[in-house]
Short mmCIF file of C-alpha atoms in Angstrom, two decimals:
data_model
loop_
_atom_site.label_atom_id
_atom_site.label_comp_id
_atom_site.label_asym_id
_atom_site.label_seq_id
_atom_site.Cartn_x
_atom_site.Cartn_y
_atom_site.Cartn_z
CA ARG D 275 93.42 25.06 126.10
CA LYS D 276 94.01 21.42 125.94
CA GLU D 277 95.81 19.63 124.32
CA VAL D 278 92.27 16.98 122.87
CA GLU D 279 90.01 18.34 122.93
CA GLN D 280 85.95 17.18 122.72
CA ASP D 281 81.94 18.13 123.39
CA PRO D 282 80.64 16.64 126.21
CA GLY D 283 77.92 16.24 125.02
CA PRO D 284 75.72 14.35 126.54
CA PHE D 285 74.16 13.21 123.12
CA ASN D 286 70.28 11.87 123.84
CA VAL D 287 69.24 10.01 121.06
CA PRO D 288 66.72 7.54 119.84
CA GLU D 289 67.72 3.72 118.83
CA GLY D 290 68.77 3.33 114.71
CA ALA D 291 70.16 7.59 115.29
CA THR D 292 73.45 8.26 113.68
CA VAL D 293 75.78 10.15 115.79
CA ALA D 294 78.66 11.79 115.06
CA PHE D 295 81.46 13.11 117.80
CA ASN D 296 84.49 14.83 117.11
CA CYS D 297 87.42 15.33 118.18
CA THR D 298 90.34 17.89 117.68
CA TYR D 299 93.88 18.13 119.62
CA SER D 300 96.76 21.01 118.49
CA ASN D 301 99.93 18.60 118.61
CA SER D 302 100.46 18.40 114.06
CA ALA D 303 103.38 16.45 115.50
CA SER D 304 100.53 13.91 116.90
CA GLN D 305 101.54 10.25 115.45
CA SER D 306 98.80 7.41 116.24
CA PHE D 307 94.92 8.36 117.18
CA PHE D 308 92.26 6.20 118.83
CA TRP D 309 88.87 6.09 120.05
CA TYR D 310 87.68 4.26 122.99
CA ARG D 311 84.46 3.00 124.55
CA GLN D 312 84.59 3.49 128.55
CA ASP D 313 81.39 2.63 130.71
CA CYS D 314 79.93 3.10 133.08
CA ARG D 315 81.99 2.44 136.31
CA LYS D 316 83.85 0.28 134.16
CA GLU D 317 88.03 1.08 132.28
CA PRO D 318 88.56 2.38 129.18
CA LYS D 319 88.51 -0.66 125.51
CA LEU D 320 89.97 0.49 122.79
CA LEU D 321 86.92 1.02 120.25
CA MET D 322 89.30 1.75 117.48
CA SER D 323 92.29 3.60 116.08
CA VAL D 324 92.00 5.73 113.81
CA TYR D 325 93.73 5.76 110.34
CA SER D 326 93.84 9.24 107.83
CA SER D 327 92.30 6.89 105.53
CA GLY D 328 89.39 6.55 106.94
CA ASN D 329 87.90 2.79 109.21
CA GLU D 330 85.35 1.14 109.36
CA ASP D 331 83.78 -1.41 111.68
CA GLY D 332 80.76 -2.42 111.36
CA ARG D 333 77.76 0.65 111.88
CA PHE D 334 81.04 2.77 113.27
CA THR D 335 83.47 4.87 110.90
CA ALA D 336 85.88 5.95 112.11
CA GLN D 337 87.93 9.70 110.68
CA LEU D 338 91.36 11.76 110.44
CA ASN D 339 91.88 15.12 108.81
CA ARG D 340 95.78 16.22 109.52
CA ALA D 341 95.16 18.79 108.18
CA SER D 342 92.66 20.56 110.18
CA GLN D 343 94.00 18.08 113.78
CA TYR D 344 90.60 16.13 114.02
CA ILE D 345 88.83 12.61 113.89
CA SER D 346 85.42 11.30 114.07
CA LEU D 347 83.46 8.70 114.76
CA LEU D 348 80.68 7.67 113.67
CA ILE D 349 77.60 5.79 114.61
CA ARG D 350 74.63 4.20 112.28
CA ASP D 351 72.06 2.84 113.22
CA SER D 352 72.67 2.88 116.99
CA LYS D 353 72.09 0.42 119.00
CA LEU D 354 71.63 0.94 123.01
CA SER D 355 73.89 -0.50 123.64
CA ASP D 356 76.26 1.74 122.70
CA SER D 357 75.58 3.77 125.27
CA ALA D 358 78.80 4.87 127.04
CA THR D 359 81.21 8.26 127.32
CA TYR D 360 83.69 7.67 124.33
CA LEU D 361 86.79 9.07 124.15
CA CYS D 362 89.32 10.54 121.87
CA VAL D 363 92.85 9.64 122.68
CA VAL D 364 96.33 10.87 121.13
CA ASN D 365 99.57 9.54 120.97
CA ARG D 366 102.62 11.61 120.93
CA LEU D 367 104.69 9.19 121.88
CA PRO D 368 105.52 8.46 124.31
CA ARG D 369 102.79 11.07 125.83
CA VAL D 370 99.27 9.64 125.49
CA ARG D 371 96.02 12.29 125.20
CA PHE D 372 92.91 11.52 126.62
CA GLY D 373 90.66 13.49 125.93
CA ALA D 374 87.91 14.26 128.14
CA GLY D 375 85.21 12.14 126.63
CA THR D 376 82.06 12.67 124.97
CA ARG D 377 78.43 10.54 126.71
CA LEU D 378 75.96 8.78 124.22
CA THR D 379 72.80 7.90 125.51
CA VAL D 380 70.49 6.04 122.86
CA LYS D 381 67.13 5.76 124.00
CA PRO D 382 64.29 3.27 123.13
CA ASP M 805 92.52 -12.65 126.39
CA VAL M 806 95.52 -9.55 128.04
CA LYS M 807 94.96 -9.26 132.02
CA VAL M 808 95.58 -6.23 133.84
CA THR M 809 95.02 -6.51 137.72
CA GLN M 810 94.69 -3.54 139.83
CA SER M 811 94.48 -4.38 144.05
CA SER M 812 91.68 -3.00 144.98
CA ARG M 813 88.48 -1.86 143.50
CA TYR M 814 88.18 0.76 146.33
CA LEU M 815 89.70 2.53 148.80
CA VAL M 816 89.19 4.61 151.86
CA LYS M 817 92.28 6.79 153.32
CA ARG M 818 93.52 9.16 155.59
CA THR M 819 94.52 12.58 154.78
CA GLY M 820 99.34 11.90 155.70
CA GLU M 821 98.90 8.48 155.50
CA LYS M 822 101.52 6.06 153.04
CA VAL M 823 98.64 4.45 150.45
CA PHE M 824 100.00 2.32 147.40
CA LEU M 825 97.86 1.27 144.51
CA GLU M 826 99.01 -2.21 142.68
CA CYS M 827 99.08 -3.43 139.36
CA VAL M 828 100.13 -6.15 136.79
CA GLN M 829 100.11 -7.48 134.30
CA ASP M 830 100.04 -10.82 132.49
CA MET M 831 100.78 -10.05 129.18
CA ASP M 832 104.22 -9.43 128.88
CA HIS M 833 104.27 -6.45 128.05
CA GLU M 834 106.91 -3.67 128.33
CA ASN M 835 105.29 -0.07 128.96
CA MET M 836 102.56 0.43 131.97
CA PHE M 837 100.96 3.40 132.52
CA TRP M 838 99.11 4.93 135.78
CA TYR M 839 96.46 7.63 134.77
CA ARG M 840 93.80 9.42 137.11
CA GLN M 841 90.47 10.84 135.87
CA ASP M 842 88.31 13.50 137.02
CA PRO M 843 85.35 14.62 135.72
CA GLY M 844 85.41 16.66 133.68
CA LEU M 845 89.20 16.08 133.18
CA GLY M 846 89.24 12.63 131.46
CA LEU M 847 92.60 10.83 131.79
CA ARG M 848 95.89 12.45 133.49
CA LEU M 849 98.59 10.71 133.07
CA ILE M 850 100.74 10.56 136.65
CA TYR M 851 104.09 7.43 135.64
CA PHE M 852 104.50 5.72 133.12
CA SER M 853 107.56 2.94 132.08
CA TYR M 854 108.38 1.11 130.29
CA ASP M 855 110.86 -1.02 131.39
CA VAL M 856 112.14 -2.55 134.26
CA LYS M 857 113.08 0.23 136.91
CA MET M 858 112.92 2.67 134.29
CA LYS M 859 110.51 5.45 134.96
CA GLU M 860 108.90 9.34 133.08
CA LYS M 861 107.00 11.87 134.46
CA GLY M 862 103.97 12.05 132.72
CA ASP M 863 101.57 15.31 132.64
CA ILE M 864 100.47 15.81 137.49
CA PRO M 865 103.66 13.13 139.14
CA GLU M 866 103.55 15.53 142.24
CA GLY M 867 102.41 14.47 145.14
CA TYR M 868 103.19 10.87 143.16
CA SER M 869 106.43 7.46 142.96
CA VAL M 870 106.52 4.39 141.13
CA SER M 871 108.12 0.66 141.19
CA ARG M 872 108.67 -0.56 138.34
CA GLU M 873 110.47 -4.04 139.90
CA LYS M 874 109.13 -6.65 137.76
CA LYS M 875 108.21 -6.29 134.76
CA GLU M 876 104.86 -7.38 135.95
CA ARG M 877 104.12 -4.94 138.74
CA PHE M 878 103.71 -1.12 138.38
CA SER M 879 102.61 0.36 141.85
CA LEU M 880 101.93 3.39 142.64
CA ILE M 881 102.77 5.15 145.47
CA LEU M 882 101.37 8.15 147.18
CA GLU M 883 103.98 9.63 150.33
CA SER M 884 101.77 12.00 151.70
CA ALA M 885 97.36 11.44 150.94
CA SER M 886 95.73 14.81 150.26
CA THR M 887 92.15 14.80 150.01
CA ASN M 888 93.03 16.13 146.30
CA GLN M 889 93.50 12.72 145.84
CA THR M 890 90.92 11.51 145.19
CA SER M 891 90.05 10.51 142.05
CA MET M 892 89.61 6.90 140.22
CA TYR M 893 93.06 5.17 139.21
CA LEU M 894 93.70 3.39 136.48
CA CYS M 895 96.45 1.29 135.35
CA ALA M 896 97.21 -0.08 131.16
CA SER M 897 99.61 -1.48 129.73
CA SER M 898 100.90 -2.18 126.13
CA PHE M 899 103.17 -3.80 123.83
CA ALA M 900 106.82 -1.50 123.19
CA ALA M 901 106.80 -3.22 119.38
CA GLY M 902 104.86 -3.43 116.95
CA PRO M 903 101.52 -3.40 115.18
CA ARG M 904 99.40 -2.56 118.50
CA THR M 905 101.69 -0.83 120.77
CA ASP M 906 99.80 1.43 121.18
CA THR M 907 96.62 0.42 122.17
CA GLN M 908 96.87 0.15 125.52
CA TYR M 909 94.56 -2.34 127.90
CA PHE M 910 93.01 -1.01 131.26
CA GLY M 911 92.74 -2.34 134.93
CA PRO M 912 89.52 -2.12 136.33
CA GLY M 913 90.21 0.76 138.18
CA THR M 914 90.52 1.51 141.49
CA ARG M 915 88.43 3.88 143.22
CA LEU M 916 90.66 6.56 145.96
CA THR M 917 88.33 8.56 149.19
CA VAL M 918 91.01 10.40 151.02
CA LEU M 919 89.28 11.88 154.33
#
């Protein structure tokens, strides 16, 4: 079993839709959690950190559930520019674990 | 703005060749990482370094070695390239202390093809 698992998608949604991604992790000692975004043929870039209290950045909301060992990302009012692969990242320093990514395509 | 650069965007090598991939960061980061990214497998850590001349194996170090002689530079070496090392190689760096220690900044990647 992979240490970090994501639904690979693809998720195809219309503009304006709300879409949610989940990511589960197996190591309860994991320390910190992130969502990265990767555009086609580009490097991953940090989207947001994930905290137990939940955090919001504009149309993006990230949540951590330590008891159930999953993190989530909610995107509201999807834009065409949100089309990308979203990677969940789980840190248990010095090890960093990336999920394989969930691909999102937002269509007009 | 943090900048991580990699020596080549595309590289084609032959089986058995020795391959050097270079990574340079300009933010005085202590930590540096080498990953490979393959479809369906995500990013997998090959090696990382938390200080000059220090290195630790990641999840898939076999067939690779690294060198960190200067803080800003982290090199990945394929001693004898094989076709199963055809992949996208990504370098990253991060601070070792402070509130943003876990944020990794990635280079643009090197797509290596071994024939």
